[in-house]
């Protein structure tokens, strides 16, 4: 931040906004994919439970994404700069997902994680969730991050 006309960077606002809205927005973005698996009218009753679960699971990675974006003081000057919040959220969600799967495998909670074929499917699922989280972070960056 070398320009003297810039105001103070809104780090607390960014951290709070990312923590609250990244999970909600990524849940809305993944809703079309989730609705493919809802086969009966009774399944739609679980939609509130799905959003609650999605928000809780994504709260820590979203908070970490907001902290990293606030720490590096990412600003939007040109369209290429939207790749920065996308990359931050994608990497945070992907790395934490891999750590979570690794911890489950080490604790031997699910023996399917120890099989190579199943591990590839879990990694692909984590990759897709990280992509959705990166897109939601980019959408939030459009409205939250400063544009100097």
mmCIF file with all atom_site columns, C-alpha atoms in Angstrom, residues 8-91:
data_model
loop_
_atom_site.group_PDB
_atom_site.id
_atom_site.type_symbol
_atom_site.label_atom_id
_atom_site.label_alt_id
_atom_site.label_comp_id
_atom_site.label_asym_id
_atom_site.label_entity_id
_atom_site.label_seq_id
_atom_site.pdbx_PDB_ins_code
_atom_site.Cartn_x
_atom_site.Cartn_y
_atom_site.Cartn_z
_atom_site.occupancy
_atom_site.B_iso_or_equiv
_atom_site.pdbx_formal_charge
_atom_site.auth_seq_id
_atom_site.auth_comp_id
_atom_site.auth_asym_id
_atom_site.auth_atom_id
_atom_site.pdbx_PDB_model_num
ATOM 1  C CA . UNK A 1 8  ? -7.023  2.065   6.114   1.00 0.00 ? 8  UNK A CA 1
ATOM 2  C CA . UNK A 1 9  ? -7.459  -1.538  4.961   1.00 0.00 ? 9  UNK A CA 1
ATOM 3  C CA . UNK A 1 10 ? -10.711 -3.022  6.431   1.00 0.00 ? 10 UNK A CA 1
ATOM 4  C CA . UNK A 1 11 ? -9.188  -6.230  7.841   1.00 0.00 ? 11 UNK A CA 1
ATOM 5  C CA . UNK A 1 12 ? -11.811 -6.940  10.563  1.00 0.00 ? 12 UNK A CA 1
ATOM 6  C CA . UNK A 1 13 ? -14.664 -6.385  8.105   1.00 0.00 ? 13 UNK A CA 1
ATOM 7  C CA . UNK A 1 14 ? -13.089 -8.789  5.608   1.00 0.00 ? 14 UNK A CA 1
ATOM 8  C CA . UNK A 1 15 ? -12.421 -11.505 8.191   1.00 0.00 ? 15 UNK A CA 1
ATOM 9  C CA . UNK A 1 16 ? -15.969 -11.336 9.580   1.00 0.00 ? 16 UNK A CA 1
ATOM 10 C CA . UNK A 1 17 ? -17.585 -11.180 6.145   1.00 0.00 ? 17 UNK A CA 1
ATOM 11 C CA . UNK A 1 18 ? -15.595 -14.130 4.839   1.00 0.00 ? 18 UNK A CA 1
ATOM 12 C CA . UNK A 1 19 ? -16.318 -16.172 7.965   1.00 0.00 ? 19 UNK A CA 1
ATOM 13 C CA . UNK A 1 20 ? -20.054 -15.532 7.736   1.00 0.00 ? 20 UNK A CA 1
ATOM 14 C CA . UNK A 1 21 ? -20.771 -15.492 4.027   1.00 0.00 ? 21 UNK A CA 1
ATOM 15 C CA . UNK A 1 22 ? -18.336 -17.895 2.347   1.00 0.00 ? 22 UNK A CA 1
ATOM 16 C CA . UNK A 1 23 ? -20.056 -20.955 3.790   1.00 0.00 ? 23 UNK A CA 1
ATOM 17 C CA . UNK A 1 24 ? -23.502 -19.635 2.951   1.00 0.00 ? 24 UNK A CA 1
ATOM 18 C CA . UNK A 1 25 ? -22.557 -18.687 -0.600  1.00 0.00 ? 25 UNK A CA 1
ATOM 19 C CA . UNK A 1 26 ? -20.727 -21.938 -1.304  1.00 0.00 ? 26 UNK A CA 1
ATOM 20 C CA . UNK A 1 27 ? -23.750 -23.819 0.071   1.00 0.00 ? 27 UNK A CA 1
ATOM 21 C CA . UNK A 1 28 ? -25.977 -21.961 -2.374  1.00 0.00 ? 28 UNK A CA 1
ATOM 22 C CA . UNK A 1 29 ? -23.559 -22.650 -5.233  1.00 0.00 ? 29 UNK A CA 1
ATOM 23 C CA . UNK A 1 30 ? -23.511 -26.366 -4.449  1.00 0.00 ? 30 UNK A CA 1
ATOM 24 C CA . UNK A 1 31 ? -27.301 -26.567 -4.116  1.00 0.00 ? 31 UNK A CA 1
ATOM 25 C CA . UNK A 1 32 ? -27.892 -27.645 -7.757  1.00 0.00 ? 32 UNK A CA 1
ATOM 26 C CA . UNK A 1 33 ? -25.520 -30.584 -7.284  1.00 0.00 ? 33 UNK A CA 1
ATOM 27 C CA . UNK A 1 34 ? -27.092 -31.561 -3.975  1.00 0.00 ? 34 UNK A CA 1
ATOM 28 C CA . UNK A 1 35 ? -30.582 -31.380 -5.462  1.00 0.00 ? 35 UNK A CA 1
ATOM 29 C CA . UNK A 1 36 ? -29.588 -34.048 -7.977  1.00 0.00 ? 36 UNK A CA 1
ATOM 30 C CA . UNK A 1 37 ? -29.482 -36.534 -5.106  1.00 0.00 ? 37 UNK A CA 1
ATOM 31 C CA . UNK A 1 38 ? -32.829 -35.510 -3.634  1.00 0.00 ? 38 UNK A CA 1
ATOM 32 C CA . UNK A 1 39 ? -35.130 -38.071 -5.150  1.00 0.00 ? 39 UNK A CA 1
ATOM 33 C CA . UNK A 1 40 ? -38.330 -37.664 -3.153  1.00 0.00 ? 40 UNK A CA 1
ATOM 34 C CA . UNK A 1 41 ? -40.286 -34.870 -1.547  1.00 0.00 ? 41 UNK A CA 1
ATOM 35 C CA . UNK A 1 42 ? -39.192 -36.044 1.894   1.00 0.00 ? 42 UNK A CA 1
ATOM 36 C CA . UNK A 1 43 ? -35.546 -35.397 1.039   1.00 0.00 ? 43 UNK A CA 1
ATOM 37 C CA . UNK A 1 44 ? -36.228 -31.678 0.694   1.00 0.00 ? 44 UNK A CA 1
ATOM 38 C CA . UNK A 1 45 ? -36.868 -31.501 4.420   1.00 0.00 ? 45 UNK A CA 1
ATOM 39 C CA . UNK A 1 46 ? -33.181 -32.124 4.984   1.00 0.00 ? 46 UNK A CA 1
ATOM 40 C CA . UNK A 1 47 ? -32.211 -28.959 3.138   1.00 0.00 ? 47 UNK A CA 1
ATOM 41 C CA . UNK A 1 48 ? -32.003 -26.860 6.326   1.00 0.00 ? 48 UNK A CA 1
ATOM 42 C CA . UNK A 1 49 ? -29.859 -29.530 7.942   1.00 0.00 ? 49 UNK A CA 1
ATOM 43 C CA . UNK A 1 50 ? -27.607 -29.502 4.858   1.00 0.00 ? 50 UNK A CA 1
ATOM 44 C CA . UNK A 1 51 ? -27.107 -25.721 5.034   1.00 0.00 ? 51 UNK A CA 1
ATOM 45 C CA . UNK A 1 52 ? -26.443 -25.864 8.766   1.00 0.00 ? 52 UNK A CA 1
ATOM 46 C CA . UNK A 1 53 ? -23.885 -28.661 8.290   1.00 0.00 ? 53 UNK A CA 1
ATOM 47 C CA . UNK A 1 54 ? -22.266 -26.899 5.333   1.00 0.00 ? 54 UNK A CA 1
ATOM 48 C CA . UNK A 1 55 ? -21.953 -23.644 7.301   1.00 0.00 ? 55 UNK A CA 1
ATOM 49 C CA . UNK A 1 56 ? -20.361 -25.374 10.298  1.00 0.00 ? 56 UNK A CA 1
ATOM 50 C CA . UNK A 1 57 ? -17.928 -27.388 8.185   1.00 0.00 ? 57 UNK A CA 1
ATOM 51 C CA . UNK A 1 58 ? -16.848 -24.384 6.153   1.00 0.00 ? 58 UNK A CA 1
ATOM 52 C CA . UNK A 1 59 ? -16.628 -21.955 9.071   1.00 0.00 ? 59 UNK A CA 1
ATOM 53 C CA . UNK A 1 60 ? -12.994 -22.653 9.992   1.00 0.00 ? 60 UNK A CA 1
ATOM 54 C CA . UNK A 1 61 ? -11.622 -22.683 6.409   1.00 0.00 ? 61 UNK A CA 1
ATOM 55 C CA . UNK A 1 62 ? -13.629 -19.551 5.571   1.00 0.00 ? 62 UNK A CA 1
ATOM 56 C CA . UNK A 1 63 ? -12.291 -17.815 8.665   1.00 0.00 ? 63 UNK A CA 1
ATOM 57 C CA . UNK A 1 64 ? -8.738  -18.804 7.729   1.00 0.00 ? 64 UNK A CA 1
ATOM 58 C CA . UNK A 1 65 ? -9.318  -17.547 4.178   1.00 0.00 ? 65 UNK A CA 1
ATOM 59 C CA . UNK A 1 66 ? -10.459 -14.186 5.526   1.00 0.00 ? 66 UNK A CA 1
ATOM 60 C CA . UNK A 1 67 ? -7.446  -13.986 7.827   1.00 0.00 ? 67 UNK A CA 1
ATOM 61 C CA . UNK A 1 68 ? -5.026  -14.752 4.984   1.00 0.00 ? 68 UNK A CA 1
ATOM 62 C CA . UNK A 1 69 ? -6.700  -12.245 2.651   1.00 0.00 ? 69 UNK A CA 1
ATOM 63 C CA . UNK A 1 70 ? -6.639  -9.623  5.401   1.00 0.00 ? 70 UNK A CA 1
ATOM 64 C CA . UNK A 1 71 ? -3.018  -10.388 6.273   1.00 0.00 ? 71 UNK A CA 1
ATOM 65 C CA . UNK A 1 72 ? -1.823  -9.972  2.684   1.00 0.00 ? 72 UNK A CA 1
ATOM 66 C CA . UNK A 1 73 ? -4.124  -6.956  2.200   1.00 0.00 ? 73 UNK A CA 1
ATOM 67 C CA . UNK A 1 74 ? -5.410  -8.130  -1.156  1.00 0.00 ? 74 UNK A CA 1
ATOM 68 C CA . UNK A 1 75 ? -7.000  -5.329  -3.166  1.00 0.00 ? 75 UNK A CA 1
ATOM 69 C CA . UNK A 1 76 ? -8.704  -5.397  -6.544  1.00 0.00 ? 76 UNK A CA 1
ATOM 70 C CA . UNK A 1 77 ? -7.143  -3.118  -9.146  1.00 0.00 ? 77 UNK A CA 1
ATOM 71 C CA . UNK A 1 78 ? -7.767  -5.127  -12.313 1.00 0.00 ? 78 UNK A CA 1
ATOM 72 C CA . UNK A 1 79 ? -9.770  -8.248  -13.204 1.00 0.00 ? 79 UNK A CA 1
ATOM 73 C CA . UNK A 1 80 ? -6.711  -10.491 -12.855 1.00 0.00 ? 80 UNK A CA 1
ATOM 74 C CA . UNK A 1 81 ? -6.617  -9.670  -9.124  1.00 0.00 ? 81 UNK A CA 1
ATOM 75 C CA . UNK A 1 82 ? -9.745  -11.784 -8.560  1.00 0.00 ? 82 UNK A CA 1
ATOM 76 C CA . UNK A 1 83 ? -7.512  -14.844 -8.897  1.00 0.00 ? 83 UNK A CA 1
ATOM 77 C CA . UNK A 1 84 ? -5.866  -13.993 -5.579  1.00 0.00 ? 84 UNK A CA 1
ATOM 78 C CA . UNK A 1 85 ? -8.935  -14.543 -3.344  1.00 0.00 ? 85 UNK A CA 1
ATOM 79 C CA . UNK A 1 86 ? -9.863  -17.556 -5.478  1.00 0.00 ? 86 UNK A CA 1
ATOM 80 C CA . UNK A 1 87 ? -6.414  -19.075 -4.965  1.00 0.00 ? 87 UNK A CA 1
ATOM 81 C CA . UNK A 1 88 ? -6.369  -18.343 -1.244  1.00 0.00 ? 88 UNK A CA 1
ATOM 82 C CA . UNK A 1 89 ? -9.766  -19.921 -0.596  1.00 0.00 ? 89 UNK A CA 1
ATOM 83 C CA . UNK A 1 90 ? -9.067  -22.858 -2.907  1.00 0.00 ? 90 UNK A CA 1
ATOM 84 C CA . UNK A 1 91 ? -5.747  -23.660 -1.234  1.00 0.00 ? 91 UNK A CA 1
#
